Coordinates of C-alpha atoms in Angstrom, one line a residue:
M1 CA 13.2 -47.0 28.9
V2 CA 13.1 -49.5 26.9
F3 CA 13.6 -48.8 22.6
Q4 CA 11.9 -50.8 20.1
F5 CA 13.7 -50.3 16.0
H6 CA 10.8 -50.9 13.1
Y7 CA 11.5 -49.7 9.7
L8 CA 8.0 -48.3 9.0
Q9 CA 9.2 -45.6 11.6
I10 CA 11.6 -43.9 9.5
V11 CA 8.5 -43.2 7.4
Y12 CA 6.2 -41.5 9.6
F13 CA 9.6 -40.1 11.6
S14 CA 10.7 -38.5 7.4
A15 CA 6.9 -37.3 6.7
S16 CA 7.1 -35.7 9.9
L17 CA 10.1 -33.5 8.8
L18 CA 8.1 -33.4 5.6
S19 CA 5.7 -31.1 7.3
L20 CA 7.8 -29.2 8.9
A21 CA 10.1 -28.5 5.4
L22 CA 6.9 -27.5 3.9
A23 CA 6.0 -25.3 6.4
V24 CA 9.1 -23.1 6.5
I25 CA 8.8 -23.2 2.3
T26 CA 5.7 -21.9 2.1
N27 CA 6.7 -18.8 5.0
K28 CA 9.2 -17.3 2.4
F29 CA 5.9 -17.3 0.0
P30 CA 4.3 -13.9 -0.4
P31 CA 1.1 -14.6 1.5
F32 CA -1.5 -15.8 -0.3
H33 CA -6.2 -16.5 0.5
G34 CA -5.2 -19.2 3.4
S35 CA -1.8 -19.3 4.2
R36 CA -1.9 -18.1 7.7
I37 CA -4.0 -22.1 8.8
W38 CA -2.2 -23.8 5.5
K39 CA 0.7 -23.5 7.4
I40 CA -0.8 -23.8 11.4
T41 CA -2.3 -27.6 9.5
L42 CA 0.5 -28.7 8.0
L43 CA 2.5 -28.0 11.6
F44 CA -0.5 -30.8 13.5
V45 CA 0.1 -33.0 10.8
A46 CA 4.1 -33.3 12.0
L47 CA 3.3 -33.2 15.0
W48 CA 1.2 -36.3 13.9
A49 CA 3.3 -38.7 12.4
G50 CA 5.9 -37.2 14.7
C51 CA 4.3 -39.2 17.3
D52 CA 2.5 -41.6 16.1
G53 CA 6.0 -43.2 15.0
L54 CA 7.9 -42.6 18.3
L55 CA 4.4 -44.0 19.6
K56 CA 5.9 -47.8 18.4
F57 CA 10.0 -46.4 19.4
F58 CA 9.5 -46.6 23.0
A59 CA 8.1 -50.2 24.3
D60 CA 6.9 -49.5 28.1
I61 CA 3.0 -47.6 29.0
T62 CA 3.8 -44.5 30.2
A63 CA 5.4 -42.8 27.0
K64 CA 3.1 -44.4 25.1
Q65 CA 0.3 -43.1 26.7
I66 CA 2.0 -39.5 27.2
L67 CA 2.6 -40.1 23.2
L68 CA -0.4 -41.0 22.5
R69 CA -1.9 -37.7 24.0
L70 CA 0.2 -35.7 22.1
S71 CA -0.9 -37.3 19.2
Y72 CA -4.4 -36.8 19.7
L73 CA -3.3 -33.2 19.8
G74 CA -2.2 -33.3 16.1
V75 CA -5.1 -36.0 15.3
M76 CA -7.9 -33.1 16.2
G77 CA -5.8 -30.2 15.2
T78 CA -5.1 -31.2 11.5
T79 CA -8.6 -32.6 11.0
M80 CA -10.0 -28.7 11.9
S81 CA -7.2 -27.0 10.9
W82 CA -7.2 -29.3 7.5
S83 CA -11.2 -28.7 6.6
Y84 CA -11.9 -24.7 7.2
F85 CA -8.6 -24.3 5.8
V86 CA -10.8 -26.1 2.0
L87 CA -13.8 -24.0 3.7
V88 CA -11.3 -20.6 2.8
Y89 CA -9.4 -21.4 -0.6
G90 CA -12.8 -22.4 -2.0
N91 CA -14.2 -18.9 -1.0
C92 CA -16.7 -20.7 2.3
G93 CA -15.7 -20.0 4.3
H94 CA -17.6 -16.9 5.8
L95 CA -20.3 -19.8 6.0
I96 CA -19.7 -20.5 9.7
G97 CA -19.8 -17.2 11.7
R98 CA -18.2 -17.0 14.9
K99 CA -20.8 -18.2 17.0
L100 CA -21.1 -21.4 14.2
K101 CA -17.7 -21.5 15.0
V102 CA -17.6 -21.8 18.4
F103 CA -20.6 -24.3 18.1
L104 CA -18.2 -26.5 16.2
L105 CA -15.1 -26.2 18.2
V106 CA -16.9 -27.7 21.3
I107 CA -17.0 -31.6 20.3
P108 CA -13.3 -31.5 19.8
S109 CA -12.6 -29.1 22.9
V110 CA -14.8 -32.1 25.5
S111 CA -13.3 -34.6 22.8
F112 CA -9.1 -33.7 23.3
L113 CA -10.5 -33.1 27.2
G114 CA -11.4 -37.0 27.8
V115 CA -8.2 -38.3 26.0
M116 CA -6.2 -36.4 28.4
T117 CA -8.2 -37.4 31.0
F118 CA -8.3 -40.8 29.2
S119 CA -6.5 -42.7 32.6
W120 CA -9.7 -42.1 34.6
H121 CA -12.2 -42.3 33.5
P122 CA -13.3 -45.2 30.5
W123 CA -15.7 -43.1 27.9
F124 CA -13.0 -42.5 25.3
Y125 CA -11.1 -45.5 25.7
T126 CA -12.4 -48.2 28.0
S127 CA -9.6 -50.3 28.4
L128 CA -5.4 -49.8 27.2
E129 CA -3.1 -53.1 27.4
L130 CA 0.0 -52.9 26.5
V131 CA -0.2 -56.5 24.0
Q132 CA 2.4 -57.8 20.9
V133 CA 1.8 -57.7 17.4
N134 CA 4.2 -58.4 14.8
G135 CA 7.4 -58.6 17.8
L136 CA 6.0 -55.5 18.6
W137 CA 5.0 -54.0 22.1
V138 CA 2.0 -51.5 21.1
L139 CA -0.9 -50.6 23.0
A140 CA -4.1 -52.0 21.9
R141 CA -6.9 -50.0 22.6
R142 CA -11.1 -50.7 22.9
Y143 CA -12.8 -47.4 22.0
G144 CA -15.6 -46.2 24.0
P145 CA -18.8 -43.2 23.3
L146 CA -16.9 -40.0 23.3
F147 CA -13.9 -41.8 20.6
W148 CA -17.0 -42.3 18.7
I149 CA -17.8 -39.3 18.8
W150 CA -14.7 -37.6 17.9
A151 CA -14.6 -40.3 14.8
I152 CA -19.1 -39.1 13.6
Y153 CA -17.5 -35.7 14.3
A154 CA -14.3 -35.6 12.5
Y155 CA -15.3 -37.8 9.5
A156 CA -19.3 -35.1 9.6
V157 CA -16.8 -32.2 9.5
I158 CA -14.1 -33.2 6.0
V159 CA -17.1 -34.9 4.3
S160 CA -19.0 -31.3 5.0
S161 CA -16.2 -29.5 3.5
S162 CA -16.2 -31.3 0.9
I163 CA -19.3 -31.5 -0.4
L164 CA -19.0 -27.4 -0.5
L165 CA -15.6 -27.5 -2.2
I166 CA -17.5 -29.9 -4.8
R167 CA -19.9 -26.4 -5.1
A168 CA -17.8 -24.3 -5.8
M169 CA -15.6 -26.6 -8.8
V170 CA -19.4 -26.6 -10.7
R171 CA -19.1 -22.4 -9.9
F172 CA -16.1 -22.0 -11.0
P173 CA -14.3 -21.6 -14.5
K174 CA -12.2 -24.4 -16.4
H175 CA -9.2 -23.0 -15.4
Y176 CA -9.4 -22.6 -11.9
K177 CA -11.1 -26.0 -11.4
Y178 CA -8.1 -28.7 -11.9
R179 CA -6.8 -26.5 -8.4
I180 CA -10.0 -27.6 -7.1
S181 CA -10.1 -30.6 -8.1
L182 CA -5.9 -31.4 -6.1
L183 CA -7.3 -29.5 -3.2
L184 CA -10.8 -32.3 -3.1
T185 CA -8.3 -35.0 -4.1
A186 CA -5.9 -34.1 -1.2
A187 CA -9.5 -33.7 1.7
I188 CA -10.6 -37.3 0.8
L189 CA -7.5 -38.9 0.8
P190 CA -5.5 -39.5 3.6
T191 CA -9.8 -40.3 5.2
V192 CA -10.0 -43.2 3.4
P193 CA -7.1 -45.6 5.1
N194 CA -8.0 -43.9 9.1
L195 CA -11.9 -45.7 8.0
L196 CA -10.3 -49.6 7.1
Y197 CA -8.2 -48.8 10.4
L198 CA -11.2 -48.5 12.5
M199 CA -12.6 -50.4 10.4
G200 CA -9.5 -53.7 11.1
I201 CA -8.5 -53.7 7.7
N202 CA -4.6 -52.3 7.7
L203 CA -1.9 -53.5 5.9
I204 CA 0.4 -52.1 7.9
T205 CA -0.6 -53.1 11.4
P206 CA 0.5 -52.4 14.0
Y207 CA 0.7 -48.8 12.3
D208 CA -2.2 -46.2 11.9
P209 CA -1.3 -45.1 8.3
S210 CA -3.8 -41.8 8.5
S211 CA -0.8 -39.7 9.7
L212 CA 1.4 -40.5 6.8
F213 CA -1.7 -39.9 3.6
F214 CA -2.4 -36.4 5.5
A215 CA 1.4 -35.7 5.6
L216 CA 1.4 -37.1 1.4
S217 CA -1.8 -34.9 1.1
A218 CA 0.3 -31.7 1.6
L219 CA 3.3 -33.0 -0.4
L220 CA 0.4 -32.8 -3.5
I221 CA -0.3 -29.2 -2.3
G222 CA 2.9 -28.2 -1.5
L223 CA 4.0 -29.8 -5.6
G224 CA 1.0 -27.2 -6.5
I225 CA 2.7 -24.5 -4.5
L226 CA 6.1 -24.8 -6.1
R227 CA 5.7 -26.5 -9.0
Y228 CA 2.3 -25.2 -10.5
R229 CA 1.7 -21.3 -9.1
F230 CA -1.2 -23.6 -6.7
F231 CA -1.8 -20.0 -4.5
D232 CA -1.4 -17.5 -7.4
V233 CA -4.5 -16.4 -8.2
V234 CA -7.4 -17.6 -5.7
P235 CA -10.9 -18.6 -7.0
V236 CA -13.3 -15.9 -6.0
A237 CA -17.4 -16.6 -6.3
Y238 CA -18.3 -15.2 -8.8
H239 CA -21.4 -12.7 -6.0
S240 CA -18.2 -12.0 -4.6
V241 CA -16.0 -9.4 -7.3
F242 CA -18.8 -8.9 -10.2
Q243 CA -21.9 -8.2 -7.8
N244 CA -19.7 -6.9 -4.8
M245 CA -17.1 -4.3 -7.6
K246 CA -17.3 -1.0 -6.4
S247 CA -16.6 -0.4 -10.2
G248 CA -19.1 0.1 -12.6
V249 CA -19.1 -3.3 -14.9
L250 CA -21.4 -3.7 -18.1
V251 CA -20.5 -6.7 -20.2
L252 CA -21.9 -6.0 -23.3
D253 CA -22.0 -8.4 -26.8
S254 CA -20.1 -8.1 -30.6
S255 CA -23.6 -5.5 -31.5
K256 CA -22.3 -3.4 -28.1
K257 CA -26.5 -5.1 -26.7
I258 CA -26.1 -5.3 -22.5
L259 CA -25.5 -8.9 -22.3
D260 CA -24.6 -8.8 -18.1
L261 CA -24.5 -5.0 -15.6
N262 CA -23.4 -4.6 -11.7
P263 CA -25.3 -3.4 -9.3
E264 CA -22.7 -0.6 -9.2
A265 CA -23.4 -0.1 -13.4
E266 CA -27.4 0.1 -12.7
R267 CA -26.3 2.9 -9.9
I268 CA -24.5 5.3 -12.5
F269 CA -27.0 4.8 -15.4
S270 CA -30.2 4.6 -13.1
V271 CA -31.5 1.4 -14.9
T272 CA -32.6 -1.5 -13.2
H273 CA -31.0 -4.8 -14.6
L274 CA -34.3 -6.5 -16.2
K275 CA -34.9 -3.5 -18.1
A276 CA -30.9 -3.0 -19.2
I277 CA -30.4 -6.6 -20.1
G278 CA -30.6 -7.4 -24.1
Q279 CA -31.0 -3.4 -24.9
S280 CA -28.5 -1.6 -26.8
L281 CA -26.0 1.1 -25.2
E282 CA -26.8 3.3 -27.5
G283 CA -30.3 2.5 -25.7
L284 CA -28.4 3.6 -22.4
T285 CA -26.5 6.8 -22.9
E286 CA -26.5 9.4 -25.4
R287 CA -22.9 9.4 -25.5
A288 CA -22.1 5.7 -26.1
G289 CA -20.1 6.5 -29.0
E290 CA -17.1 8.4 -26.1
L291 CA -17.5 5.5 -24.4
I292 CA -14.8 3.3 -26.4
T293 CA -12.3 3.9 -27.4
K294 CA -10.6 3.5 -31.2
D295 CA -8.8 0.8 -30.7
R296 CA -11.1 -0.8 -28.0
T297 CA -9.1 -1.2 -25.0
G298 CA -7.1 1.4 -23.9
S299 CA -10.0 4.3 -21.7
V300 CA -11.3 7.1 -21.3
E301 CA -12.8 9.8 -18.4
M302 CA -16.5 11.2 -18.8
R303 CA -18.7 12.8 -16.3
L304 CA -22.3 10.5 -16.1
N305 CA -24.8 11.3 -14.0
G306 CA -22.3 14.4 -12.3
R307 CA -19.2 12.6 -11.3
L308 CA -16.9 12.0 -13.0
Y309 CA -15.1 8.7 -14.8
E310 CA -12.3 6.2 -15.8
I311 CA -13.9 4.8 -18.0
S312 CA -12.2 0.7 -19.9
S313 CA -12.7 -1.3 -22.3
A314 CA -10.8 -4.8 -22.8
P315 CA -11.9 -7.7 -25.5
L316 CA -14.3 -10.7 -23.9
V317 CA -14.3 -13.7 -26.5
S318 CA -18.5 -15.2 -26.3
P319 CA -17.8 -19.1 -26.0
G320 CA -17.2 -20.6 -29.3
N321 CA -15.9 -17.2 -30.9
M322 CA -19.1 -16.7 -32.2
G323 CA -18.2 -12.9 -32.3
E324 CA -16.4 -10.6 -29.7
G325 CA -17.8 -8.6 -26.8
L326 CA -16.8 -6.2 -24.6
I327 CA -15.9 -5.8 -21.3
L328 CA -16.5 -1.6 -19.3
H329 CA -15.1 -1.0 -17.2
F330 CA -15.9 2.5 -15.0
H331 CA -13.4 4.1 -12.6
D332 CA -14.8 6.4 -10.3
I333 CA -12.6 8.9 -9.9
T334 CA -14.0 12.1 -8.9
A335 CA -12.3 12.1 -5.4
Q336 CA -9.4 10.8 -6.8
K337 CA -9.2 14.2 -9.1
D338 CA -10.9 17.4 -6.9
T339 CA -8.1 15.6 -4.7
E340 CA -5.0 16.4 -7.0
K341 CA -6.6 19.8 -8.0
K342 CA -6.9 20.4 -4.6
L343 CA -2.7 18.9 -4.1
S344 CA -1.7 21.0 -7.1
D345 CA -3.2 24.4 -6.0
A346 CA -1.9 24.1 -2.9
Y347 CA 1.3 23.8 -4.0
E348 CA 1.4 26.8 -6.4
Q349 CA 0.1 28.5 -3.2
L350 CA 3.1 26.9 -1.3
K351 CA 5.4 27.9 -4.4
E352 CA 4.3 31.2 -3.7
I353 CA 4.3 31.1 -0.3
A354 CA 7.9 30.0 -0.5
G355 CA 8.9 32.0 -2.8
T356 CA 7.2 35.8 -1.5
D357 CA 7.7 38.0 1.6
A358 CA 4.8 37.5 4.1
L359 CA 4.8 41.3 4.7
T360 CA 5.9 42.8 1.3
G361 CA 4.5 40.3 -1.2
L362 CA 7.6 41.1 -3.1
L363 CA 10.3 37.9 -4.2
N364 CA 12.0 36.7 -0.6
R365 CA 15.7 36.3 0.1
R366 CA 15.9 33.3 -1.4
S367 CA 14.2 33.5 -5.1
F368 CA 15.3 36.9 -4.9
F369 CA 19.4 34.9 -5.2
E370 CA 17.7 32.2 -8.2
Q371 CA 16.9 34.6 -10.6
A372 CA 19.5 36.9 -10.1
R373 CA 22.4 33.9 -10.7
R374 CA 20.3 32.8 -14.0
E375 CA 20.5 36.8 -15.2
F376 CA 23.6 36.7 -13.5
V377 CA 25.4 33.8 -16.2
R378 CA 23.0 34.5 -18.6
S379 CA 24.6 38.3 -18.7
Q380 CA 28.1 36.0 -18.5
R381 CA 27.2 34.9 -21.5
S382 CA 25.9 37.4 -23.9
G383 CA 28.1 40.7 -21.8
S384 CA 25.3 42.9 -21.2
P385 CA 25.4 45.0 -18.4
F386 CA 24.6 43.9 -15.1
S387 CA 23.4 45.9 -12.3
M388 CA 22.7 44.9 -8.5
I389 CA 20.9 48.0 -6.6
L390 CA 21.1 47.7 -2.9
I391 CA 18.2 49.5 -0.9
D392 CA 19.0 50.4 2.9
L393 CA 16.0 52.7 5.1
D394 CA 17.8 55.1 6.8
N395 CA 16.2 55.8 10.6
F396 CA 14.0 52.4 10.2
K397 CA 15.3 51.6 13.9
A398 CA 14.0 55.0 15.7
V399 CA 10.2 54.1 13.8
N400 CA 9.7 50.5 15.7
D401 CA 11.2 52.2 18.6
N402 CA 9.0 55.3 18.6
M403 CA 6.1 54.3 17.0
G404 CA 5.9 50.3 17.6
H405 CA 6.4 47.7 14.6
L406 CA 2.8 47.9 13.3
A407 CA 4.3 51.4 12.4
G408 CA 7.6 49.8 11.5
D409 CA 5.6 47.1 8.3
D410 CA 3.7 49.6 6.7
V411 CA 6.5 51.9 6.2
L412 CA 8.2 48.8 4.7
R413 CA 5.5 47.9 2.5
K414 CA 5.1 51.8 1.4
T415 CA 7.9 51.8 0.3
A416 CA 8.5 48.0 -1.5
S417 CA 5.4 49.2 -3.4
N418 CA 7.0 52.6 -4.5
L419 CA 9.5 50.3 -6.0
V420 CA 7.5 47.8 -8.3
E421 CA 5.8 51.5 -9.2
L422 CA 8.6 53.0 -10.3
S423 CA 10.8 50.6 -11.8
R424 CA 10.3 49.3 -14.8
G425 CA 8.5 45.9 -15.7
G426 CA 11.7 43.7 -15.9
D427 CA 13.3 44.7 -13.4
V428 CA 13.5 41.8 -10.4
V429 CA 12.2 43.8 -7.6
A430 CA 12.6 42.0 -3.8
R431 CA 13.0 41.9 0.1
Y432 CA 16.9 41.3 1.2
G433 CA 16.4 41.5 4.5
G434 CA 14.6 43.9 7.3
D435 CA 14.9 47.1 6.4
E436 CA 16.7 46.2 3.1
F437 CA 15.4 45.5 -0.5
V438 CA 16.6 45.5 -4.2
V439 CA 16.8 45.8 -7.1
M440 CA 17.7 44.4 -10.8
P441 CA 17.1 46.0 -13.1
F442 CA 17.3 44.3 -16.7
Q443 CA 20.1 45.2 -19.0
T444 CA 20.7 48.7 -17.1
D445 CA 24.3 51.4 -17.6
E446 CA 25.5 53.2 -14.9
T447 CA 23.5 56.2 -16.3
H448 CA 19.9 54.1 -16.2
A449 CA 20.6 52.4 -12.6
L450 CA 21.4 56.3 -11.7
E451 CA 18.3 57.1 -13.2
L452 CA 16.1 54.6 -11.2
A453 CA 18.0 55.7 -8.0
R454 CA 17.1 59.3 -8.3
R455 CA 13.8 58.5 -8.9
Y456 CA 14.1 55.7 -5.4
V457 CA 15.1 59.1 -3.4
S458 CA 13.1 61.2 -4.4
A459 CA 10.0 59.1 -5.0
I460 CA 9.9 56.5 -1.7
P461 CA 10.7 58.1 1.5
P462 CA 7.5 58.4 3.4
R463 CA 6.8 60.8 5.6
I464 CA 5.1 59.0 9.0
N465 CA 3.2 62.0 11.7
S466 CA 2.5 60.4 15.3
G467 CA 2.8 64.2 16.9
A468 CA 6.0 64.4 15.8
E469 CA 6.9 64.0 12.1
M470 CA 9.9 61.8 11.3
S471 CA 11.0 60.8 7.8
V472 CA 12.8 57.7 6.4
T473 CA 15.7 58.3 3.8
L474 CA 16.9 55.8 1.6
S475 CA 20.9 54.9 1.4
I476 CA 21.7 53.0 -1.9
G477 CA 24.3 50.8 -3.1
I478 CA 25.0 50.0 -7.1
I479 CA 27.5 48.4 -8.8
V480 CA 27.0 47.6 -12.8
Y481 CA 29.3 44.3 -13.0
D482 CA 30.8 45.0 -17.0
G483 CA 31.8 42.0 -17.3
S484 CA 35.4 43.0 -17.2
D485 CA 36.7 40.5 -13.8
E486 CA 36.1 37.1 -12.7
T487 CA 34.0 37.6 -10.5
T488 CA 30.9 35.5 -9.1
L489 CA 27.5 36.4 -8.0
E490 CA 28.4 37.0 -4.2
D491 CA 31.2 39.7 -4.6
I492 CA 29.1 41.5 -6.8
L493 CA 26.6 41.7 -3.8
D494 CA 29.1 42.4 -1.0
R495 CA 30.4 45.2 -3.3
A496 CA 27.4 46.5 -3.1
D497 CA 27.1 46.1 0.0
K498 CA 30.2 48.1 0.3
A499 CA 28.6 51.0 -1.9
M500 CA 25.4 50.9 0.3
Y501 CA 27.9 51.7 3.4
A502 CA 29.0 54.2 1.8
S503 CA 26.0 56.0 0.7
K504 CA 26.1 56.0 4.6
S505 CA 28.7 56.3 5.7
G506 CA 28.4 59.3 4.1
G507 CA 25.0 61.6 5.3
K508 CA 22.1 58.9 4.2
N509 CA 20.0 59.5 1.4
R510 CA 22.4 59.5 -1.0
A511 CA 23.1 57.2 -3.5
T512 CA 26.8 55.6 -4.1
I513 CA 28.5 53.7 -7.4
W514 CA 30.7 50.9 -6.6
R515 CA 33.6 51.5 -8.6
S516 CA 37.9 49.1 -7.8
D517 CA 39.3 51.9 -6.3
M518 CA 36.5 52.2 -4.7
K519 CA 36.4 56.0 -5.5
Q520 CA 32.8 56.8 -4.6
D521 CA 31.0 57.9 -7.7
V522 CA 27.5 60.0 -4.9
V523 CA 25.0 61.3 -5.8
R524 CA 23.3 63.6 -3.5
I525 CA 20.1 64.3 -3.4

């Protein structure tokens, strides 16, 4: 294999590496409008420039023919992806439907097939000869009809996309036009040297400069990305935004007359575009004064035609600063507010469910502990007595075993209801678990705690009749903590539990007050 070297080969290889570097750098940016097709374009440019450099590096015809085929993959890929990128960035991509895209790929596909098989037919090249030009062995090419079909097609595609881009420049605001101008320059730049090359005018014979100029175009846009944040704001057509917005927009002049409105605003106010233009805001709605905040910024919420809207306003300075108008934006928040209310209601319901025993409706064990801890801390700070009454249902297991769980559930519900009825308003009543209940009387001493226990024992036990009569009684443990020793809430509950079991072992149906030496003060009912 024979090699040859020329300094321009370094330029081509540099252009190829530059295009690859731009693709890598672009990939690190957040995705932008057309970013995927832009990166594909850079890869095709890199392939084209690299193969053009290698074409002159190898001196034998076999290697050159292989590289020529690869080079045309870059040529055709660059042309098509570049043109499509220009359309996408100029917001003209919607003009090309799926069927048209397939149709536009027919000629490039047939042309590339012709390149891959040019050694079998004269349609793309009528002849390929190895000749020496300026000391380098190069391929002298005579073009066939398929090449000229491809060339005319490629120029037509580039020119058409450029025309659409020029039309976009007219529509877009001034601050977008420098972006479009740069893109248009980058699109047209490679076509000039390529056209001159095909006409036989070339300053770097025998090299085709087209790929170098495509790389230069890519560099221009790459600099725009890095220095000028070229893709931060993608120009979007007026029709795509204003006319198709799902929110209503009203544009007002300095005297609050309507300059413009979009279809959604027409629907909100039940008015046509022609009828609304020039009309005062007061003529559009009786609530015009409520639409705009005093400082003409911020937002208000208002119900219009049965829907709830968040209405925000922003100043609009007219051309020539002839007066300041307003832009009113109507965002429908009906569904959002409905969802928020449902979530709020569900949250409150969940809090209630989470803190309530499902069977009895009393506080559950977890919620009781939360309240007991707060009350215990308050009692320690104030020095007031802290009482706890622990209640267990005697013979409850026999009710479940002999009469069924439905009867047992009924006993629990009735007991809970009676506990609440017999307790005072500030007392906390909870289901402690199973057949146990707990009452935390508010600032209650031993005398009043015992009085509560007597009322519970005498009034609460329900009698159950089902052929044979069964009774349920209460065993109660009482503790009144006066702060005389260092203890915890868990210790207090443990003491109440011991006192309650003392009541059971003492014959049930009674209450026991816990003492430090556990000398049981028993109240018999």
